[in-house]
Amino acid sequence: QVQLVESGGGVVQPGRSLSLSCAASGFTFSRQGMHWVRQAPGKGLEWVAVIWYDGSKKYYVDSVKGRFTISRDNSKNTLSLQMNGLTAEDTAVYYCARDSSYGAARIDHWGQGTLVTVSS
Amino acid sequence: QSALTQPASASGSPGQSITISCTGTSSDVGSYNYVSWYQQHPGEAPKLMIYDVSKRPSGVSNRFSGSKSGNTASLTISGLQAEDEADYYCSSYTSSSTLVFGGGTKLTVL
């Protein structure tokens, strides 16, 4: 069965960096687009970024452009999110999610999420 | 990249039917049949309930159905049950090759 396990969350000071990882298993990772979606405490879901199955295309929500970088290692079945210049508005649970297509069409599986708290 | 518009809350009694709307624009919902609906219980990850406007993943009850007209998609839950009480989110593919979510609807089963 599809498993997505995020790691790397924690407490970080404003302006600092943090890197999230997602270990994927139970499917052919190199054939699927992958997303990061976040949810601030008590708020709704916000799509953050997507990377195509082969890493050839990457798209971001405007609020993280230039600060966040999504990447993948198909040899290790791993998805990553490098987050720089963090602010309090980035505090959220970050979900790794699989797209059922090679790019971005629909998320069909989600990880359990990892909490990122930006605070001094 | 504006969020899709959903009602903040909805409610119904057990056994009733309820419909949740999701309004977008001609750059997302209106142009693509890549509308999905997710159910999220407190403290849990979202779960896919409907994809491609009206398709149900294996294992999802047929009490859940989806439709679309113009820029508005809808999720209908028939025969409401206590376990259906949750937050529901719609999402759509967009012309920018991204996804966008709705603000979420809190469903209360009275």
CSV table of N, CA, C and O in Angstrom, one decimal, chain B residues 16-106:
chain,number,residue,atom,x,y,z
B,16,GLN,N,-30.5,12.5,6.1
B,16,GLN,CA,-30.8,13.6,5.1
B,16,GLN,C,-29.7,13.6,4.1
B,16,GLN,O,-28.6,13.0,4.3
B,17,SER,N,-29.9,14.4,3.1
B,17,SER,CA,-28.8,14.7,2.1
B,17,SER,C,-28.4,16.1,2.2
B,17,SER,O,-29.2,17.0,2.6
B,18,ILE,N,-27.1,16.3,1.9
B,18,ILE,CA,-26.6,17.7,2.0
B,18,ILE,C,-25.7,17.9,0.8
B,18,ILE,O,-25.0,17.0,0.3
B,19,THR,N,-25.6,19.1,0.3
B,19,THR,CA,-24.7,19.5,-0.9
B,19,THR,C,-23.8,20.6,-0.5
B,19,THR,O,-24.3,21.6,0.1
B,20,ILE,N,-22.6,20.5,-0.8
B,20,ILE,CA,-21.6,21.5,-0.5
B,20,ILE,C,-21.1,22.0,-1.8
B,20,ILE,O,-20.7,21.2,-2.7
B,21,SER,N,-21.1,23.3,-2.0
B,21,SER,CA,-20.6,23.9,-3.3
B,21,SER,C,-19.2,24.4,-3.2
B,21,SER,O,-18.6,24.6,-2.1
B,22,CYS,N,-18.6,24.5,-4.4
B,22,CYS,CA,-17.2,24.9,-4.5
B,22,CYS,C,-17.1,25.8,-5.8
B,22,CYS,O,-17.2,25.2,-6.9
B,23,THR,N,-16.9,27.1,-5.6
B,23,THR,CA,-16.9,28.0,-6.8
B,23,THR,C,-15.6,28.5,-7.1
B,23,THR,O,-14.8,29.0,-6.2
B,24,GLY,N,-15.2,28.3,-8.3
B,24,GLY,CA,-13.9,28.8,-8.8
B,24,GLY,C,-14.1,29.8,-10.0
B,24,GLY,O,-15.0,30.6,-9.9
B,25,THR,N,-13.2,29.7,-10.9
B,25,THR,CA,-13.2,30.6,-12.1
B,25,THR,C,-13.0,29.8,-13.4
B,25,THR,O,-12.9,28.6,-13.3
B,26,SER,N,-13.0,30.5,-14.4
B,26,SER,CA,-12.8,29.9,-15.7
B,26,SER,C,-11.3,29.4,-15.9
B,26,SER,O,-11.0,28.7,-16.9
B,27,SER,N,-10.5,29.8,-14.9
B,27,SER,CA,-9.1,29.3,-15.0
B,27,SER,C,-8.8,28.1,-14.2
B,27,SER,O,-7.7,27.5,-14.2
B,28,ASP,N,-9.8,27.6,-13.5
B,28,ASP,CA,-9.7,26.3,-12.8
B,28,ASP,C,-10.9,25.5,-12.9
B,28,ASP,O,-11.0,24.7,-13.9
B,29,VAL,N,-11.9,25.5,-12.0
B,29,VAL,CA,-13.0,24.6,-12.0
B,29,VAL,C,-13.7,24.7,-13.4
B,29,VAL,O,-14.1,23.6,-13.9
B,30,GLY,N,-13.9,25.8,-13.9
B,30,GLY,CA,-14.7,26.0,-15.2
B,30,GLY,C,-14.0,25.4,-16.4
B,30,GLY,O,-14.7,25.1,-17.4
B,31,SER,N,-12.7,25.2,-16.4
B,31,SER,CA,-12.0,24.7,-17.6
B,31,SER,C,-11.5,23.3,-17.5
B,31,SER,O,-11.1,22.8,-18.5
B,32,TYR,N,-11.5,22.7,-16.3
B,32,TYR,CA,-10.9,21.4,-16.2
B,32,TYR,C,-11.8,20.4,-15.4
B,32,TYR,O,-12.5,20.9,-14.4
B,33,ASN,N,-11.8,19.2,-15.7
B,33,ASN,CA,-12.6,18.2,-15.0
B,33,ASN,C,-11.7,17.5,-13.9
B,33,ASN,O,-11.8,16.3,-13.7
B,34,TYR,N,-10.8,18.3,-13.4
B,34,TYR,CA,-9.9,17.8,-12.3
B,34,TYR,C,-10.3,18.4,-11.0
B,34,TYR,O,-9.4,19.0,-10.3
B,35,VAL,N,-11.5,18.2,-10.6
B,35,VAL,CA,-12.0,18.7,-9.3
B,35,VAL,C,-12.0,17.5,-8.4
B,35,VAL,O,-12.6,16.4,-8.8
B,36,SER,N,-11.5,17.6,-7.2
B,36,SER,CA,-11.4,16.6,-6.2
B,36,SER,C,-12.0,17.1,-4.9
B,36,SER,O,-12.1,18.3,-4.7
B,37,TRP,N,-12.5,16.2,-4.1
B,37,TRP,CA,-13.1,16.5,-2.8
B,37,TRP,C,-12.4,15.6,-1.8
B,37,TRP,O,-12.1,14.4,-2.0
B,38,TYR,N,-12.1,16.2,-0.6
B,38,TYR,CA,-11.3,15.5,0.5
B,38,TYR,C,-12.1,15.7,1.8
B,38,TYR,O,-12.7,16.7,2.0
B,39,GLN,N,-12.1,14.6,2.6
B,39,GLN,CA,-12.7,14.6,3.9
B,39,GLN,C,-11.5,14.6,4.9
B,39,GLN,O,-10.6,13.9,4.8
B,40,GLN,N,-11.7,15.4,5.9
B,40,GLN,CA,-10.6,15.5,7.0
B,40,GLN,C,-11.3,15.5,8.3
B,40,GLN,O,-12.0,16.4,8.7
B,41,HIS,N,-11.0,14.4,9.1
B,41,HIS,CA,-11.4,14.4,10.5
B,41,HIS,C,-10.3,15.0,11.3
B,41,HIS,O,-9.2,15.1,11.0
B,42,PRO,N,-10.7,15.6,12.5
B,42,PRO,CA,-9.7,16.3,13.4
B,42,PRO,C,-8.5,15.4,13.7
B,42,PRO,O,-8.6,14.2,14.0
B,43,GLY,N,-7.4,16.0,13.5
B,43,GLY,CA,-6.1,15.4,13.8
B,43,GLY,C,-5.6,14.3,12.8
B,43,GLY,O,-4.6,13.7,13.0
B,44,GLU,N,-6.4,14.2,11.7
B,44,GLU,CA,-6.0,13.2,10.6
B,44,GLU,C,-5.7,13.9,9.3
B,44,GLU,O,-6.0,15.1,9.1
B,45,ALA,N,-5.0,13.1,8.5
B,45,ALA,CA,-4.7,13.6,7.1
B,45,ALA,C,-6.0,13.6,6.3
B,45,ALA,O,-6.9,12.8,6.6
B,46,PRO,N,-6.0,14.4,5.3
B,46,PRO,CA,-7.2,14.4,4.4
B,46,PRO,C,-7.3,13.0,3.7
B,46,PRO,O,-6.3,12.3,3.5
B,47,LYS,N,-8.5,12.7,3.2
B,47,LYS,CA,-8.8,11.5,2.5
B,47,LYS,C,-9.6,11.8,1.2
B,47,LYS,O,-10.5,12.6,1.3
B,48,LEU,N,-9.1,11.3,0.1
B,48,LEU,CA,-9.8,11.5,-1.2
B,48,LEU,C,-11.1,10.9,-1.2
B,48,LEU,O,-11.2,9.6,-1.0
B,49,MET,N,-12.2,11.6,-1.5
B,49,MET,CA,-13.5,11.1,-1.6
B,49,MET,C,-14.1,11.1,-3.0
B,49,MET,O,-14.9,10.2,-3.4
B,50,ILE,N,-13.8,12.1,-3.8
B,50,ILE,CA,-14.2,12.2,-5.2
B,50,ILE,C,-13.1,12.8,-6.0
B,50,ILE,O,-12.4,13.7,-5.5
B,51,TYR,N,-12.9,12.3,-7.2
B,51,TYR,CA,-11.9,12.9,-8.1
B,51,TYR,C,-12.5,13.0,-9.5
B,51,TYR,O,-13.5,12.4,-9.8
B,52,ASP,N,-11.8,13.8,-10.3
B,52,ASP,CA,-12.3,14.1,-11.6
B,52,ASP,C,-13.8,14.4,-11.6
B,52,ASP,O,-14.6,13.8,-12.4
B,53,VAL,N,-14.2,15.3,-10.8
B,53,VAL,CA,-15.6,15.8,-10.6
B,53,VAL,C,-16.5,14.8,-10.0
B,53,VAL,O,-17.3,15.2,-9.0
B,54,SER,N,-16.6,13.6,-10.5
B,54,SER,CA,-17.7,12.7,-10.0
B,54,SER,C,-17.2,11.2,-9.8
B,54,SER,O,-18.1,10.4,-9.6
B,55,LYS,N,-15.9,10.9,-9.9
B,55,LYS,CA,-15.5,9.5,-9.7
B,55,LYS,C,-15.2,9.2,-8.2
B,55,LYS,O,-14.6,10.1,-7.5
B,56,ARG,N,-15.5,8.1,-7.8
B,56,ARG,CA,-15.3,7.6,-6.5
B,56,ARG,C,-14.1,6.6,-6.4
B,56,ARG,O,-14.1,5.6,-7.1
B,57,PRO,N,-13.1,6.9,-5.5
B,57,PRO,CA,-12.1,5.9,-5.3
B,57,PRO,C,-12.6,4.6,-4.7
B,57,PRO,O,-13.7,4.6,-4.1
B,58,SER,N,-11.9,3.5,-5.0
B,58,SER,CA,-12.4,2.3,-4.4
B,58,SER,C,-12.4,2.4,-2.9
B,58,SER,O,-11.5,3.0,-2.2
B,59,GLY,N,-13.5,1.9,-2.3
B,59,GLY,CA,-13.7,1.9,-0.8
B,59,GLY,C,-14.5,3.1,-0.3
B,59,GLY,O,-14.8,3.1,0.9
B,60,VAL,N,-14.7,4.1,-1.1
B,60,VAL,CA,-15.5,5.2,-0.7
B,60,VAL,C,-17.0,4.9,-0.9
B,60,VAL,O,-17.4,4.5,-2.0
B,61,SER,N,-17.8,5.2,0.1
B,61,SER,CA,-19.2,4.9,0.0
B,61,SER,C,-19.9,5.6,-1.2
B,61,SER,O,-19.6,6.8,-1.5
B,62,ASN,N,-20.9,4.9,-1.7
B,62,ASN,CA,-21.6,5.5,-2.9
B,62,ASN,C,-22.6,6.6,-2.4
B,62,ASN,O,-23.4,7.1,-3.2
B,63,ARG,N,-22.6,6.8,-1.1
B,63,ARG,CA,-23.4,8.0,-0.6
B,63,ARG,C,-22.8,9.3,-1.0
B,63,ARG,O,-23.4,10.3,-0.9
B,64,PHE,N,-21.5,9.2,-1.4
B,64,PHE,CA,-20.8,10.4,-1.8
B,64,PHE,C,-20.8,10.6,-3.3
B,64,PHE,O,-20.5,9.6,-4.0
B,65,SER,N,-21.2,11.7,-3.8
B,65,SER,CA,-21.3,11.9,-5.3
B,65,SER,C,-20.9,13.4,-5.6
B,65,SER,O,-21.0,14.3,-4.7
B,66,GLY,N,-20.4,13.6,-6.8
B,66,GLY,CA,-19.9,14.9,-7.2
B,66,GLY,C,-20.5,15.3,-8.5
B,66,GLY,O,-20.8,14.4,-9.4
B,67,SER,N,-20.5,16.6,-8.8
B,67,SER,CA,-21.0,17.1,-10.0
B,67,SER,C,-20.4,18.5,-10.3
B,67,SER,O,-19.7,19.0,-9.4
B,68,LYS,N,-20.6,19.0,-11.5
B,68,LYS,CA,-20.0,20.3,-11.8
B,68,LYS,C,-20.9,21.0,-12.8
B,68,LYS,O,-21.5,20.3,-13.8
B,69,SER,N,-21.1,22.3,-12.7
B,69,SER,CA,-21.8,23.1,-13.7
B,69,SER,C,-21.1,24.4,-13.8
B,69,SER,O,-21.0,25.2,-12.8
B,70,GLY,N,-20.6,24.7,-14.9
B,70,GLY,CA,-19.8,26.0,-15.1
B,70,GLY,C,-18.6,26.0,-14.2
B,70,GLY,O,-17.8,25.1,-14.1
B,71,ASN,N,-18.5,27.1,-13.4
B,71,ASN,CA,-17.4,27.3,-12.5
B,71,ASN,C,-17.7,26.8,-11.1
B,71,ASN,O,-16.9,27.0,-10.2
B,72,THR,N,-18.8,26.1,-10.9
B,72,THR,CA,-19.1,25.6,-9.6
B,72,THR,C,-19.2,24.0,-9.6
B,72,THR,O,-19.9,23.4,-10.4
B,73,ALA,N,-18.5,23.4,-8.6
B,73,ALA,CA,-18.6,22.0,-8.4
B,73,ALA,C,-19.3,21.8,-7.1
B,73,ALA,O,-19.4,22.7,-6.3
B,74,SER,N,-19.9,20.6,-7.0
B,74,SER,CA,-20.7,20.3,-5.8
B,74,SER,C,-20.4,18.8,-5.3
B,74,SER,O,-20.2,17.9,-6.1
B,75,LEU,N,-20.4,18.7,-4.0
B,75,LEU,CA,-20.3,17.4,-3.4
B,75,LEU,C,-21.7,17.1,-2.6
B,75,LEU,O,-22.1,18.0,-1.9
B,76,THR,N,-22.3,16.0,-2.9
B,76,THR,CA,-23.5,15.6,-2.3
B,76,THR,C,-23.3,14.4,-1.4
B,76,THR,O,-22.7,13.4,-1.9
B,77,ILE,N,-23.7,14.5,-0.2
B,77,ILE,CA,-23.7,13.3,0.7
B,77,ILE,C,-25.1,12.9,1.0
B,77,ILE,O,-25.9,13.8,1.6
B,78,SER,N,-25.5,11.7,0.7
B,78,SER,CA,-26.8,11.3,0.9
B,78,SER,C,-26.8,10.4,2.1
B,78,SER,O,-25.8,9.8,2.5
B,79,GLY,N,-28.0,10.2,2.8
B,79,GLY,CA,-28.1,9.3,3.9
B,79,GLY,C,-27.1,9.7,5.0
B,79,GLY,O,-26.3,8.8,5.5
B,80,LEU,N,-27.0,10.9,5.4
B,80,LEU,CA,-26.0,11.4,6.3
B,80,LEU,C,-25.9,10.5,7.6
B,80,LEU,O,-26.9,10.0,8.1
B,81,GLN,N,-24.6,10.3,7.9
B,81,GLN,CA,-24.3,9.5,9.1
B,81,GLN,C,-23.4,10.2,10.0
B,81,GLN,O,-22.7,11.2,9.6
B,82,ALA,N,-23.4,9.9,11.3
B,82,ALA,CA,-22.6,10.6,12.3
B,82,ALA,C,-21.1,10.6,11.9
B,82,ALA,O,-20.4,11.6,12.1
B,83,GLU,N,-20.6,9.6,11.2
B,83,GLU,CA,-19.2,9.5,10.9
B,83,GLU,C,-18.9,10.5,9.7
B,83,GLU,O,-17.7,10.7,9.4
B,84,ASP,N,-19.9,11.0,9.1
B,84,ASP,CA,-19.6,12.0,8.0
B,84,ASP,C,-19.3,13.4,8.5
B,84,ASP,O,-18.8,14.2,7.8
B,85,GLU,N,-19.4,13.6,9.8
B,85,GLU,CA,-19.1,14.9,10.4
B,85,GLU,C,-17.6,15.1,10.3
B,85,GLU,O,-16.8,14.3,10.9
B,86,ALA,N,-17.2,16.1,9.6
B,86,ALA,CA,-15.8,16.3,9.3
B,86,ALA,C,-15.7,17.6,8.5
B,86,ALA,O,-16.7,18.3,8.2
B,87,ASP,N,-14.4,18.0,8.2
B,87,ASP,CA,-14.2,19.1,7.3
B,87,ASP,C,-14.1,18.6,5.8
B,87,ASP,O,-13.4,17.5,5.6
B,88,TYR,N,-14.6,19.3,4.9
B,88,TYR,CA,-14.5,18.9,3.5
B,88,TYR,C,-13.9,20.0,2.7
B,88,TYR,O,-14.2,21.2,2.8
B,89,TYR,N,-13.0,19.6,1.8
B,89,TYR,CA,-12.2,20.5,1.0
B,89,TYR,C,-12.4,20.1,-0.5
B,89,TYR,O,-12.2,18.9,-0.8
B,90,CYS,N,-12.6,21.1,-1.4
B,90,CYS,CA,-12.5,20.8,-2.8
B,90,CYS,C,-11.1,21.3,-3.3
B,90,CYS,O,-10.5,22.1,-2.6
B,91,SER,N,-10.7,20.8,-4.4
B,91,SER,CA,-9.5,21.2,-5.0
B,91,SER,C,-9.7,21.2,-6.6
B,91,SER,O,-10.5,20.4,-7.1
B,92,SER,N,-8.9,21.9,-7.3
B,92,SER,CA,-9.0,21.9,-8.7
B,92,SER,C,-7.6,22.2,-9.3
B,92,SER,O,-6.8,22.9,-8.7
B,93,TYR,N,-7.4,21.6,-10.5
B,93,TYR,CA,-6.2,21.9,-11.3
B,93,TYR,C,-6.5,23.3,-11.8
B,93,TYR,O,-7.6,23.7,-12.1
B,94,THR,N,-5.4,24.0,-12.1
B,94,THR,CA,-5.5,25.4,-12.6
B,94,THR,C,-4.7,25.5,-13.9
B,94,THR,O,-3.9,24.7,-14.3
B,95,SER,N,-5.0,26.6,-14.6
B,95,SER,CA,-4.3,26.9,-15.9
B,95,SER,C,-2.8,27.2,-15.7
B,95,SER,O,-2.1,27.3,-16.7
B,96,SER,N,-2.4,27.4,-14.5
B,96,SER,CA,-1.0,27.6,-14.2
B,96,SER,C,-0.3,26.3,-13.8
B,96,SER,O,0.9,26.4,-13.3
B,97,SER,N,-0.9,25.2,-14.1
B,97,SER,CA,-0.4,23.9,-13.8
B,97,SER,C,-0.2,23.7,-12.3
B,97,SER,O,0.7,22.9,-11.9
B,98,THR,N,-1.0,24.3,-11.5
B,98,THR,CA,-0.9,24.1,-10.1
B,98,THR,C,-2.2,23.6,-9.6
B,98,THR,O,-3.2,23.3,-10.4
B,99,LEU,N,-2.3,23.4,-8.3
B,99,LEU,CA,-3.6,23.0,-7.6
B,99,LEU,C,-4.0,24.2,-6.7
B,99,LEU,O,-3.2,24.9,-6.3
B,100,VAL,N,-5.3,24.2,-6.5
B,100,VAL,CA,-5.9,25.2,-5.6
B,100,VAL,C,-6.9,24.5,-4.8
B,100,VAL,O,-7.7,23.7,-5.3
B,101,PHE,N,-7.0,24.9,-3.5
B,101,PHE,CA,-8.0,24.3,-2.6
B,101,PHE,C,-9.1,25.3,-2.3
B,101,PHE,O,-8.9,26.5,-2.3
B,102,GLY,N,-10.2,24.8,-1.8
B,102,GLY,CA,-11.2,25.7,-1.3
B,102,GLY,C,-10.9,25.9,0.2
B,102,GLY,O,-10.0,25.3,0.8
B,103,GLY,N,-11.6,26.9,0.8
B,103,GLY,CA,-11.4,27.2,2.2
B,103,GLY,C,-11.8,26.2,3.2
B,103,GLY,O,-11.5,26.3,4.3
B,104,GLY,N,-12.6,25.2,2.7
B,104,GLY,CA,-13.1,24.2,3.6
B,104,GLY,C,-14.5,24.4,4.1
B,104,GLY,O,-14.9,25.6,4.4
B,105,THR,N,-15.2,23.3,4.3
B,105,THR,CA,-16.6,23.4,4.9
B,105,THR,C,-16.7,22.4,6.1
B,105,THR,O,-16.4,21.2,5.9
B,106,LYS,N,-17.1,23.0,7.2
B,106,LYS,CA,-17.2,22.1,8.4
B,106,LYS,C,-18.7,21.6,8.4
B,106,LYS,O,-19.6,22.3,8.5
